[in-house]
Tab-separated table of C-alpha atoms and ligand atoms in Angstrom:
chain	number	residue	atom	x	y	z
A	13	MET	CA	9.043	-13.904	-50.766
A	14	SER	CA	10.164	-15.938	-47.514
A	15	PRO	CA	11.804	-13.935	-45.047
A	16	ARG	CA	15.565	-13.559	-44.269
A	17	PRO	CA	16.681	-16.257	-41.342
A	18	ILE	CA	17.306	-15.339	-38.060
A	19	ILE	CA	19.698	-16.570	-35.529
A	20	VAL	CA	18.252	-15.293	-32.183
A	21	ARG	CA	21.830	-15.729	-30.185
A	22	GLY	CA	22.416	-16.618	-26.547
A	23	GLY	CA	18.757	-15.942	-24.802
A	24	ARG	CA	17.216	-18.234	-21.891
A	25	LEU	CA	14.421	-19.913	-24.373
A	26	LEU	CA	11.599	-20.697	-22.981
A	27	ASP	CA	8.714	-22.621	-23.880
A	28	PRO	CA	5.949	-24.469	-21.419
A	29	SER	CA	4.807	-25.891	-24.320
A	30	GLN	CA	7.488	-28.367	-24.366
A	31	GLY	CA	8.993	-28.306	-21.041
A	32	LEU	CA	12.066	-26.356	-22.718
A	33	ASP	CA	14.187	-24.133	-20.476
A	34	ARG	CA	17.521	-23.179	-21.208
A	35	LEU	CA	20.077	-21.063	-23.095
A	36	SER	CA	20.343	-21.581	-26.329
A	37	ASP	CA	20.378	-20.226	-30.278
A	38	LEU	CA	16.782	-20.428	-32.185
A	39	LEU	CA	17.511	-20.514	-35.771
A	40	LEU	CA	14.011	-18.760	-37.798
A	41	LEU	CA	13.835	-20.270	-41.207
A	42	ASP	CA	11.361	-19.964	-44.305
A	43	GLY	CA	9.137	-18.182	-41.702
A	44	LYS	CA	9.043	-21.424	-39.394
A	45	VAL	CA	10.985	-22.469	-36.253
A	46	ALA	CA	13.876	-23.935	-37.752
A	47	ALA	CA	16.557	-25.434	-35.024
A	48	VAL	CA	17.465	-24.974	-31.463
A	49	LEU	CA	20.693	-24.628	-31.186
A	50	ALA	CA	23.744	-25.028	-28.619
A	51	PRO	CA	25.035	-20.978	-27.961
A	52	GLY	CA	27.452	-20.029	-30.292
A	53	ALA	CA	26.221	-22.638	-33.075
A	54	THR	CA	27.239	-21.989	-36.877
A	55	ALA	CA	23.916	-20.472	-38.556
A	56	PRO	CA	23.600	-19.782	-42.251
A	57	PRO	CA	25.845	-16.641	-43.195
A	58	GLU	CA	22.888	-15.069	-44.789
A	59	ALA	CA	20.994	-14.941	-41.564
A	60	GLU	CA	20.499	-11.761	-39.225
A	61	ALA	CA	21.811	-12.334	-35.940
A	62	MET	CA	20.168	-11.085	-33.002
A	63	ASP	CA	21.299	-10.237	-30.008
A	64	ALA	CA	19.235	-12.070	-27.161
A	65	ARG	CA	21.423	-12.284	-23.968
A	66	GLY	CA	19.833	-11.485	-20.882
A	67	LEU	CA	16.421	-11.743	-22.376
A	68	ILE	CA	13.668	-14.136	-22.524
A	69	VAL	CA	13.056	-15.768	-26.019
A	70	ALA	CA	9.647	-17.687	-25.605
A	71	PRO	CA	6.818	-18.228	-28.634
A	72	GLY	CA	4.561	-14.900	-29.765
A	73	PHE	CA	1.647	-14.475	-27.046
A	74	ILE	CA	-1.678	-15.348	-28.642
A	75	ASP	CA	-4.403	-13.083	-26.864
A	76	LEU	CA	-8.260	-14.596	-27.578
A	77	HIS	CA	-10.103	-11.428	-26.749
A	78	VAL	CA	-9.218	-8.595	-28.379
A	79	HIS	CA	-11.468	-5.311	-29.606
A	80	LEU	CA	-10.335	-3.977	-33.004
A	81	ARG	CA	-13.337	-2.342	-33.450
A	82	GLU	CA	-13.468	-2.514	-37.546
A	83	PRO	CA	-15.948	-2.202	-38.882
A	84	GLY	CA	-17.702	0.412	-38.163
A	85	TYR	CA	-15.842	2.308	-34.846
A	86	GLU	CA	-11.987	3.144	-36.641
A	87	GLN	CA	-11.941	6.485	-34.066
A	88	LYS	CA	-11.507	3.866	-31.543
A	89	GLU	CA	-9.399	1.519	-33.524
A	90	THR	CA	-8.332	-0.243	-36.446
A	91	ILE	CA	-7.174	-3.384	-37.133
A	92	ALA	CA	-3.643	-1.921	-38.109
A	93	THR	CA	-3.343	0.016	-34.862
A	94	GLY	CA	-4.683	-2.827	-33.123
A	95	THR	CA	-2.757	-5.334	-34.166
A	96	LEU	CA	0.828	-2.551	-33.830
A	97	ALA	CA	-0.690	-2.049	-30.315
A	98	ALA	CA	-0.622	-6.255	-30.440
A	99	VAL	CA	2.829	-6.892	-31.556
A	100	ARG	CA	4.246	-3.550	-28.998
A	101	GLY	CA	3.121	-5.978	-26.491
A	102	GLY	CA	4.346	-9.313	-27.699
A	103	PHE	CA	1.099	-10.631	-28.804
A	104	THR	CA	1.591	-12.231	-32.131
A	105	THR	CA	-1.819	-13.807	-32.325
A	106	VAL	CA	-5.107	-12.102	-31.427
A	107	LEU	CA	-9.063	-13.130	-32.044
A	108	ALA	CA	-10.299	-9.941	-33.077
A	109	MET	CA	-14.067	-9.606	-31.289
A	110	ALA	CA	-17.447	-9.418	-33.044
A	111	ASN	CA	-19.369	-6.342	-31.648
A	112	THR	CA	-18.364	-4.635	-34.809
A	113	ASN	CA	-20.880	-2.079	-36.564
A	114	PRO	CA	-21.790	-4.633	-38.410
A	115	ALA	CA	-21.223	-7.270	-36.118
A	116	ALA	CA	-19.501	-10.181	-37.600
A	117	ASP	CA	-22.324	-12.059	-38.153
A	118	SER	CA	-22.251	-12.761	-42.143
A	119	ALA	CA	-19.519	-14.614	-44.035
A	120	ALA	CA	-18.718	-11.189	-45.508
A	121	VAL	CA	-17.755	-9.442	-42.324
A	122	ILE	CA	-15.683	-12.274	-41.571
A	123	ALA	CA	-14.115	-12.330	-44.781
A	124	TRP	CA	-13.757	-8.316	-44.974
A	125	VAL	CA	-11.976	-8.263	-41.418
A	126	ARG	CA	-9.190	-10.915	-42.885
A	127	ASP	CA	-8.981	-9.101	-46.234
A	128	ARG	CA	-8.089	-5.802	-44.399
A	129	ALA	CA	-5.699	-7.987	-41.323
A	130	GLU	CA	-4.031	-9.150	-44.817
A	131	ALA	CA	-3.665	-6.137	-46.008
A	132	GLY	CA	-2.299	-4.060	-43.014
A	133	ALA	CA	-2.123	-6.223	-40.038
A	134	ALA	CA	1.027	-6.798	-37.932
A	135	CYS	CA	0.010	-9.819	-36.441
A	136	ARG	CA	-1.942	-12.762	-37.250
A	137	VAL	CA	-5.663	-12.070	-36.771
A	138	LEU	CA	-8.116	-14.931	-36.499
A	139	PRO	CA	-11.979	-13.634	-36.780
A	140	VAL	CA	-14.648	-14.253	-33.475
A	141	GLY	CA	-17.996	-14.680	-35.655
A	142	SER	CA	-21.393	-13.288	-33.132
A	143	VAL	CA	-23.218	-15.850	-32.292
A	144	THR	CA	-26.330	-13.828	-32.547
A	145	VAL	CA	-27.947	-11.567	-35.240
A	146	GLY	CA	-26.612	-8.591	-34.944
A	147	GLN	CA	-25.658	-9.627	-31.833
A	148	GLN	CA	-29.386	-8.455	-30.513
A	149	GLY	CA	-29.655	-12.186	-28.728
A	150	LYS	CA	-32.858	-12.888	-30.884
A	151	GLU	CA	-31.949	-15.122	-33.650
A	152	LEU	CA	-28.564	-17.643	-34.385
A	153	ALA	CA	-26.403	-16.263	-36.769
A	154	PRO	CA	-25.331	-18.608	-39.607
A	155	LEU	CA	-22.776	-20.301	-37.513
A	156	ALA	CA	-21.925	-22.993	-40.004
A	157	GLU	CA	-21.215	-19.959	-42.994
A	158	LEU	CA	-19.418	-18.071	-40.233
A	159	ALA	CA	-17.037	-20.800	-39.848
A	160	GLU	CA	-16.518	-21.363	-43.957
A	161	ALA	CA	-15.872	-17.968	-44.040
A	162	GLY	CA	-12.711	-18.254	-41.105
A	163	ALA	CA	-14.153	-17.309	-37.733
A	164	VAL	CA	-12.584	-19.327	-35.188
A	165	ALA	CA	-15.147	-18.958	-32.726
A	166	PHE	CA	-18.286	-17.558	-31.335
A	167	SER	CA	-18.917	-14.953	-29.365
A	168	ASP	CA	-21.727	-12.200	-28.358
A	169	ASP	CA	-19.250	-10.972	-25.913
A	170	GLY	CA	-20.231	-7.023	-24.531
A	171	GLN	CA	-23.595	-8.426	-24.358
A	172	PRO	CA	-24.474	-11.867	-22.599
A	173	ILE	CA	-26.870	-14.139	-24.270
A	174	SER	CA	-29.884	-14.151	-22.146
A	175	ASP	CA	-31.827	-16.180	-23.323
A	176	PRO	CA	-30.405	-19.518	-22.024
A	177	ASN	CA	-32.379	-21.863	-25.550
A	178	LEU	CA	-30.774	-19.415	-27.671
A	179	LEU	CA	-27.020	-20.469	-25.993
A	180	ARG	CA	-28.189	-23.915	-25.994
A	181	ALA	CA	-28.669	-23.905	-29.841
A	182	ALA	CA	-25.306	-22.028	-30.050
A	183	LEU	CA	-23.556	-25.082	-28.253
A	184	ASP	CA	-24.852	-27.182	-30.315
A	185	HIS	CA	-23.410	-26.237	-33.331
A	186	ALA	CA	-20.357	-25.386	-31.184
A	187	ARG	CA	-19.909	-28.818	-31.145
A	188	ALA	CA	-20.826	-29.526	-34.494
A	189	LEU	CA	-18.471	-27.168	-36.099
A	190	GLN	CA	-15.526	-27.450	-33.496
A	191	ARG	CA	-15.650	-24.303	-32.532
A	192	PRO	CA	-15.748	-22.783	-28.972
A	193	ILE	CA	-18.530	-20.169	-27.727
A	194	LEU	CA	-16.442	-17.323	-25.888
A	195	ALA	CA	-19.275	-16.629	-23.403
A	196	HIS	CA	-19.739	-13.315	-21.551
A	197	CYS	CA	-21.702	-14.603	-18.159
A	198	GLU	CA	-23.237	-11.857	-16.342
A	199	ASP	CA	-27.421	-11.893	-16.166
A	200	THR	CA	-28.222	-8.859	-17.125
A	201	ASP	CA	-31.304	-8.869	-14.686
A	202	LEU	CA	-29.119	-9.224	-11.868
A	203	VAL	CA	-26.757	-6.016	-13.339
A	204	GLY	CA	-29.597	-3.877	-13.731
A	205	GLU	CA	-28.515	-0.443	-13.504
A	206	GLY	CA	-25.097	-1.714	-12.037
A	207	VAL	CA	-21.904	0.221	-13.232
A	208	MET	CA	-19.814	-1.604	-10.642
A	209	ASN	CA	-19.162	-4.331	-8.041
A	210	GLU	CA	-21.498	-4.002	-5.582
A	211	GLY	CA	-19.922	-3.606	-2.269
A	212	PRO	CA	-18.670	-1.098	0.139
A	213	VAL	CA	-16.892	1.301	-2.159
A	214	ALA	CA	-19.949	1.513	-4.639
A	215	THR	CA	-21.665	2.293	-1.236
A	216	HIS	CA	-19.164	4.765	-0.529
A	217	LEU	CA	-20.064	6.899	-3.844
A	218	GLY	CA	-23.148	6.216	-4.218
A	219	LEU	CA	-22.913	3.772	-7.369
A	220	PRO	CA	-25.555	1.080	-8.406
A	221	GLY	CA	-23.438	-1.987	-7.616
A	222	ILE	CA	-23.473	-5.319	-9.719
A	223	PRO	CA	-23.581	-8.172	-7.186
A	224	ASP	CA	-21.623	-11.684	-7.826
A	225	ALA	CA	-24.350	-13.271	-8.348
A	226	ALA	CA	-24.423	-12.035	-11.857
A	227	GLU	CA	-21.968	-13.357	-13.166
A	228	ASP	CA	-21.914	-16.893	-11.115
A	229	SER	CA	-25.313	-17.383	-11.908
A	230	ALA	CA	-24.301	-16.690	-15.986
A	231	VAL	CA	-21.252	-18.760	-15.060
A	232	ALA	CA	-23.789	-22.046	-14.314
A	233	GLU	CA	-26.161	-21.690	-16.803
A	234	ALA	CA	-23.824	-21.932	-19.531
A	235	ILE	CA	-21.961	-24.816	-18.062
A	236	ALA	CA	-25.268	-26.676	-17.245
A	237	LEU	CA	-25.380	-26.210	-21.186
A	238	ALA	CA	-22.551	-26.703	-21.958
A	239	ALA	CA	-22.753	-30.498	-20.018
A	240	PHE	CA	-25.749	-30.559	-21.780
A	241	THR	CA	-24.530	-30.269	-25.067
A	242	ALA	CA	-21.514	-31.027	-24.953
A	243	GLY	CA	-20.148	-28.091	-26.628
A	244	PRO	CA	-17.120	-26.171	-26.478
A	245	LEU	CA	-17.539	-23.296	-24.155
A	246	HIS	CA	-14.840	-20.780	-23.037
A	247	LEU	CA	-15.455	-18.426	-20.592
A	248	CYS	CA	-14.144	-14.899	-20.947
A	249	HIS	CA	-13.158	-12.660	-18.240
A	250	LEU	CA	-13.833	-14.667	-15.061
A	251	SER	CA	-14.013	-12.063	-11.855
A	252	THR	CA	-15.310	-13.776	-9.098
A	253	ARG	CA	-14.777	-16.501	-6.627
A	254	GLY	CA	-18.242	-18.140	-7.135
A	255	SER	CA	-17.138	-18.501	-10.831
A	256	LEU	CA	-13.813	-19.953	-9.985
A	257	ALA	CA	-16.054	-22.778	-7.999
A	258	LEU	CA	-18.105	-23.520	-10.389
A	259	LEU	CA	-15.331	-23.776	-12.820
A	260	ARG	CA	-13.550	-26.205	-10.895
A	261	ILE	CA	-16.727	-28.511	-10.337
A	262	ALA	CA	-16.930	-28.423	-14.391
A	263	LYS	CA	-13.285	-29.131	-15.204
A	264	GLU	CA	-13.519	-32.164	-12.483
A	265	GLN	CA	-16.555	-33.204	-14.008
A	266	GLY	CA	-14.507	-33.543	-17.515
A	267	LEU	CA	-16.606	-31.172	-19.317
A	268	PRO	CA	-15.495	-29.083	-22.176
A	269	VAL	CA	-15.328	-25.744	-20.721
A	270	SER	CA	-12.251	-23.500	-20.453
A	271	ALA	CA	-11.641	-19.966	-18.681
A	272	GLU	CA	-9.857	-16.554	-18.943
A	273	VAL	CA	-9.061	-13.636	-16.907
A	274	THR	CA	-7.488	-10.480	-18.253
A	275	PRO	CA	-4.643	-8.811	-16.178
A	276	HIS	CA	-6.999	-6.122	-14.605
A	277	HIS	CA	-8.490	-8.600	-12.511
A	278	LEU	CA	-5.575	-9.809	-11.537
A	279	LEU	CA	-4.190	-6.565	-10.556
A	280	LEU	CA	-6.741	-3.734	-9.628
A	281	THR	CA	-9.712	-4.378	-7.064
A	282	ASP	CA	-12.559	-2.209	-7.166
A	283	GLU	CA	-11.118	0.784	-5.414
A	284	ARG	CA	-9.456	1.732	-8.087
A	285	VAL	CA	-12.593	3.252	-8.578
A	286	LEU	CA	-11.827	5.669	-5.901
A	287	GLY	CA	-8.547	6.927	-8.318
A	288	GLN	CA	-4.880	6.134	-8.291
A	289	ALA	CA	-3.015	7.303	-4.977
A	290	GLY	CA	-1.908	10.584	-4.795
A	291	ALA	CA	-4.438	11.918	-7.905
A	292	GLY	CA	-6.926	13.553	-5.258
A	293	SER	CA	-10.346	13.447	-4.786
A	294	LEU	CA	-11.095	14.725	-8.463
A	295	ALA	CA	-10.051	11.505	-9.515
A	296	ARG	CA	-12.754	9.872	-8.180
A	297	TYR	CA	-15.461	8.186	-10.029
A	298	ASP	CA	-12.551	6.910	-12.484
A	299	THR	CA	-13.839	5.869	-15.642
A	300	HIS	CA	-10.801	3.932	-16.430
A	301	ALA	CA	-11.831	1.348	-14.062
A	302	LYS	CA	-15.190	1.145	-15.634
A	303	MET	CA	-15.807	-2.140	-17.257
A	304	ARG	CA	-17.735	-5.480	-17.121
A	305	PRO	CA	-17.596	-7.733	-15.698
A	306	PRO	CA	-16.333	-5.010	-12.911
A	307	LEU	CA	-13.286	-4.922	-11.113
A	308	ARG	CA	-14.300	-6.663	-7.734
A	309	SER	CA	-12.589	-7.736	-4.180
A	310	GLU	CA	-9.167	-8.129	-2.875
A	311	ALA	CA	-10.480	-11.647	-2.066
A	312	ASP	CA	-12.116	-12.166	-5.727
A	313	ARG	CA	-8.379	-10.601	-6.987
A	314	GLN	CA	-6.551	-13.278	-5.151
A	315	ALA	CA	-8.212	-15.905	-5.998
A	316	LEU	CA	-7.862	-15.195	-9.619
A	317	VAL	CA	-4.230	-14.970	-9.483
A	318	ALA	CA	-4.325	-18.447	-7.387
A	319	ALA	CA	-6.685	-20.015	-10.139
A	320	LEU	CA	-4.211	-19.298	-12.433
A	321	ARG	CA	-1.547	-20.427	-10.828
A	322	GLU	CA	-2.881	-23.623	-10.251
A	323	GLY	CA	-4.379	-23.969	-14.060
A	324	LEU	CA	-8.138	-24.127	-13.199
A	325	ILE	CA	-8.130	-20.379	-15.149
A	326	ASP	CA	-6.402	-21.638	-18.744
A	327	ALA	CA	-5.330	-18.504	-20.715
A	328	ILE	CA	-4.912	-14.752	-19.828
A	329	ALA	CA	-6.524	-12.097	-22.261
A	330	THR	CA	-6.371	-8.705	-22.671
A	331	ASP	CA	-10.043	-7.663	-23.564
A	332	HIS	CA	-8.181	-4.946	-24.621
A	333	ALA	CA	-11.620	-2.047	-25.565
A	334	PRO	CA	-10.226	0.569	-26.852
A	335	HIS	CA	-12.303	3.556	-26.592
A	336	ALA	CA	-12.581	7.223	-27.689
A	337	PRO	CA	-11.427	10.087	-25.193
A	338	GLU	CA	-14.964	11.323	-25.188
A	339	ASP	CA	-16.554	8.060	-24.037
A	340	LYS	CA	-14.463	8.066	-21.171
A	341	GLU	CA	-14.372	11.621	-20.061
A	342	CYS	CA	-17.855	11.939	-19.008
A	343	GLU	CA	-19.935	10.806	-15.665
A	344	PHE	CA	-19.339	7.109	-14.680
A	345	ALA	CA	-23.073	5.996	-15.380
A	346	VAL	CA	-22.671	6.982	-19.078
A	347	ALA	CA	-19.088	5.994	-19.626
A	348	ALA	CA	-18.158	3.384	-21.991
A	349	ASN	CA	-17.016	0.138	-20.629
A	350	GLY	CA	-13.457	-1.373	-21.224
A	351	VAL	CA	-10.347	-0.666	-20.582
A	352	VAL	CA	-6.824	-1.230	-23.293
A	353	GLY	CA	-4.858	-3.538	-22.458
A	354	LEU	CA	-2.207	-4.767	-25.264
A	355	GLU	CA	0.411	-2.950	-24.467
A	356	THR	CA	0.750	-2.902	-20.971
A	357	ALA	CA	-0.178	-6.959	-20.257
A	358	PHE	CA	3.475	-8.340	-19.885
A	359	GLY	CA	4.858	-5.316	-17.854
A	360	VAL	CA	1.701	-5.605	-15.229
A	361	LEU	CA	1.874	-9.167	-15.305
A	362	MET	CA	4.926	-9.180	-14.239
A	363	ARG	CA	4.125	-7.539	-10.957
A	364	LEU	CA	2.799	-10.802	-9.794
A	365	VAL	CA	6.009	-12.451	-10.955
A	366	HIS	CA	7.946	-9.944	-9.076
A	367	GLU	CA	5.967	-10.227	-5.870
A	368	GLY	CA	6.279	-14.011	-5.758
A	369	ALA	CA	2.829	-14.553	-6.712
A	370	LEU	CA	3.148	-16.280	-10.034
A	371	ASP	CA	6.589	-17.739	-11.542
A	372	LEU	CA	7.692	-16.845	-15.089
A	373	THR	CA	6.988	-20.119	-16.925
A	374	THR	CA	3.793	-20.202	-15.654
A	375	LEU	CA	2.988	-16.881	-16.502
A	376	VAL	CA	4.678	-17.313	-20.320
A	377	GLU	CA	2.301	-20.961	-20.729
A	378	ARG	CA	-0.751	-18.658	-19.638
A	379	LEU	CA	-0.015	-16.387	-22.612
A	380	THR	CA	1.143	-19.215	-25.111
A	381	ALA	CA	0.201	-22.902	-24.722
A	382	GLY	CA	-2.994	-22.319	-22.599
A	383	PRO	CA	-4.616	-19.719	-25.466
A	384	ALA	CA	-3.404	-22.133	-28.109
A	385	ARG	CA	-4.847	-25.212	-26.578
A	386	VAL	CA	-8.033	-23.289	-26.007
A	387	ILE	CA	-8.543	-22.942	-30.058
A	388	ALA	CA	-6.769	-26.034	-30.736
A	389	ARG	CA	-8.342	-28.049	-28.357
A	390	SER	CA	-12.169	-27.976	-30.832
A	391	GLY	CA	-10.034	-28.400	-33.572
A	392	GLY	CA	-11.064	-24.455	-34.838
A	393	MET	CA	-7.604	-23.684	-35.866
A	394	VAL	CA	-8.969	-23.247	-39.252
A	395	PRO	CA	-5.448	-21.776	-41.213
A	396	SER	CA	-3.700	-24.588	-42.563
A	397	ASP	CA	-0.751	-22.769	-42.876
A	398	LEU	CA	-1.127	-22.709	-38.992
A	399	ALA	CA	-1.680	-26.546	-39.004
A	400	SER	CA	1.988	-27.059	-36.847
A	401	GLY	CA	0.403	-24.931	-34.370
A	402	LEU	CA	0.870	-21.958	-32.324
A	403	GLY	CA	1.689	-20.970	-28.721
A	404	THR	CA	4.793	-22.827	-29.680
A	405	LEU	CA	8.965	-23.126	-30.547
A	406	GLN	CA	8.241	-26.961	-31.718
A	407	LEU	CA	10.241	-27.348	-34.707
A	408	GLY	CA	8.086	-26.795	-38.335
A	409	ALA	CA	6.054	-24.205	-35.832
A	410	PRO	CA	5.057	-20.911	-37.567
A	411	ALA	CA	8.089	-18.376	-36.304
A	412	ASP	CA	6.217	-16.271	-33.745
A	413	VAL	CA	8.733	-15.638	-30.778
A	414	VAL	CA	8.853	-12.470	-28.039
A	415	LEU	CA	12.383	-11.184	-26.623
A	416	LEU	CA	11.534	-10.376	-22.937
A	417	ASP	CA	13.245	-8.342	-20.644
A	418	PRO	CA	11.926	-9.089	-17.250
A	419	GLU	CA	14.314	-6.584	-15.546
A	420	ALA	CA	13.516	-3.700	-17.495
A	421	GLU	CA	11.814	-0.509	-16.045
A	422	TRP	CA	9.649	1.672	-17.672
A	423	THR	CA	6.587	3.726	-17.080
A	424	VAL	CA	3.248	3.634	-18.495
A	425	ASP	CA	2.734	6.585	-20.417
A	426	PRO	CA	-0.866	6.404	-22.790
A	427	ALA	CA	0.797	9.107	-24.741
A	428	THR	CA	2.894	6.713	-26.244
A	429	PHE	CA	0.524	4.015	-27.339
A	430	ALA	CA	0.171	2.380	-30.729
A	431	SER	CA	-3.522	1.713	-29.886
A	432	LYS	CA	-5.686	4.595	-30.818
A	433	GLY	CA	-7.311	3.793	-27.027
A	434	ARG	CA	-5.713	5.605	-24.106
A	435	ASN	CA	-8.071	4.392	-21.842
A	436	THR	CA	-5.467	2.580	-19.396
A	437	PRO	CA	-5.881	2.207	-15.854
A	438	PHE	CA	-2.129	1.892	-15.619
A	439	ALA	CA	-1.333	5.039	-16.538
A	440	GLY	CA	1.907	6.080	-14.653
A	441	TRP	CA	3.160	2.922	-13.116
A	442	ARG	CA	5.958	2.005	-12.955
A	443	LEU	CA	7.141	-1.610	-14.247
A	444	ARG	CA	9.848	-4.051	-14.537
A	445	GLY	CA	9.567	-6.562	-17.821
A	446	ARG	CA	9.447	-5.147	-21.065
A	447	VAL	CA	8.574	-6.562	-24.719
A	448	VAL	CA	11.939	-6.441	-26.695
A	449	THR	CA	11.310	-7.461	-29.929
A	450	THR	CA	8.444	-9.691	-31.634
A	451	ILE	CA	8.697	-11.684	-34.508
A	452	VAL	CA	5.845	-12.768	-36.658
A	453	GLY	CA	6.342	-15.850	-39.387
A	454	GLY	CA	9.660	-14.561	-39.283
A	455	GLU	CA	9.987	-11.224	-39.792
A	456	THR	CA	10.529	-8.517	-37.424
A	457	ALA	CA	6.928	-7.105	-36.523
A	458	PHE	CA	8.346	-4.797	-33.327
A	459	THR	CA	11.665	-4.022	-31.686
A	460	ILE	CA	13.221	-1.325	-29.160
A	461	LYS	CA	16.266	-0.472	-29.211
A	462	ARG	CA	18.090	-1.334	-25.865
B	522	DOR	O1	-15.664	-3.309	-20.450
B	522	DOR	C1	-16.022	-4.464	-21.805
B	522	DOR	N1	-15.986	-3.589	-22.854
B	522	DOR	N2	-16.303	-5.370	-21.786
B	522	DOR	C2	-16.754	-6.204	-22.787
B	522	DOR	O2	-17.515	-7.056	-22.850
B	522	DOR	C3	-16.899	-5.204	-23.678
B	522	DOR	C4	-15.896	-4.193	-24.139
B	522	DOR	C5	-16.260	-3.285	-25.088
B	522	DOR	O3	-16.584	-3.870	-26.029
B	522	DOR	O4	-15.721	-2.382	-24.943
């Protein structure tokens, strides 16, 4: 049954994919974008009118990097709870990372994820297949079968691919299959026993550090192999100035390389491990600031923001990594890596807009058209009903739309999250900018009362 038509009235239509930024009404019919109309234009009488005055109306956000944890880690998250968190954060499409249990290294697991998403996901779920069998980094997974089953990309994220011959082979396949390798670049030997960024804070806390060079050297190797194979390479969660310099060279040479950055690397530094202001000294060694790659220095943070602004970095991705309380309520050294991000991303990122570091159009671009390009660039947009494109409000595109209030203030309270993961470094933050309504395929998947 097709969804009831919706007319979104009086909003500021902001669609960077078309350079569109004006007050308009938007008509959604049969799950597709049907028309951009002058404000107050006549709409089909059966259409539901949605009041968007004072709001931004944008394409639904796309997150290239989400850990939904199913199958295998349902105590941390499920496809149902993770996608509920996604729509609360304005995301209408998420790529589901492959470090599940079993890993997504067989057509059966990819098919299972797709079936499960079909049955109970609140937004579109595009599965990512493992690069190696069991994510063990030893033997290539059957990438062609995974693509055939619906994997839109391949990744061993969580574990770097340490063997360059395997990465080379994977990029060769990626070229043939037209699906990118989403690479978690860290040299595990250089990471060693490190648990946070190597620098004065780690020294102060007496924690073993992870040097920038761990990421830089792995990024350099991956780029060299992308150049050699012409295989599509997407660099996950970049965190260092060195990586950005290498990315710049790769792009100047026209190599098939793209990159993402997370909200936490854009907003926080390694000082966050010392706890939040006012939290007292017991909050030191805050495991909610532990992730891979680690939070870096202020100079790195600023360089990431500048790279995002100029377009050197293509997309913002949350690396939503939910964990159970017991995974984080322990000594820093043994705590799990990762933070949740879907429900806080927009509000947190709006800080950059309000402080003048980023303009709103650029922010929306990096959450919509930017990530859409990363997938489409490699022809990996498999599902045929999405052929007309994600991350855009072009006529005929899927009716994936988000309504945003750039001024609404709210306070991050992990207890209210739809995600099972409460492991956020942003608890208690007062934010300005909120997702009001999320529409997926013409159906309202989330809305708050105003
Ligand atoms: O901090 C992280 N957590 N980084 C990763 O690459 C993996 C993720 C996870 O799966 O928990």
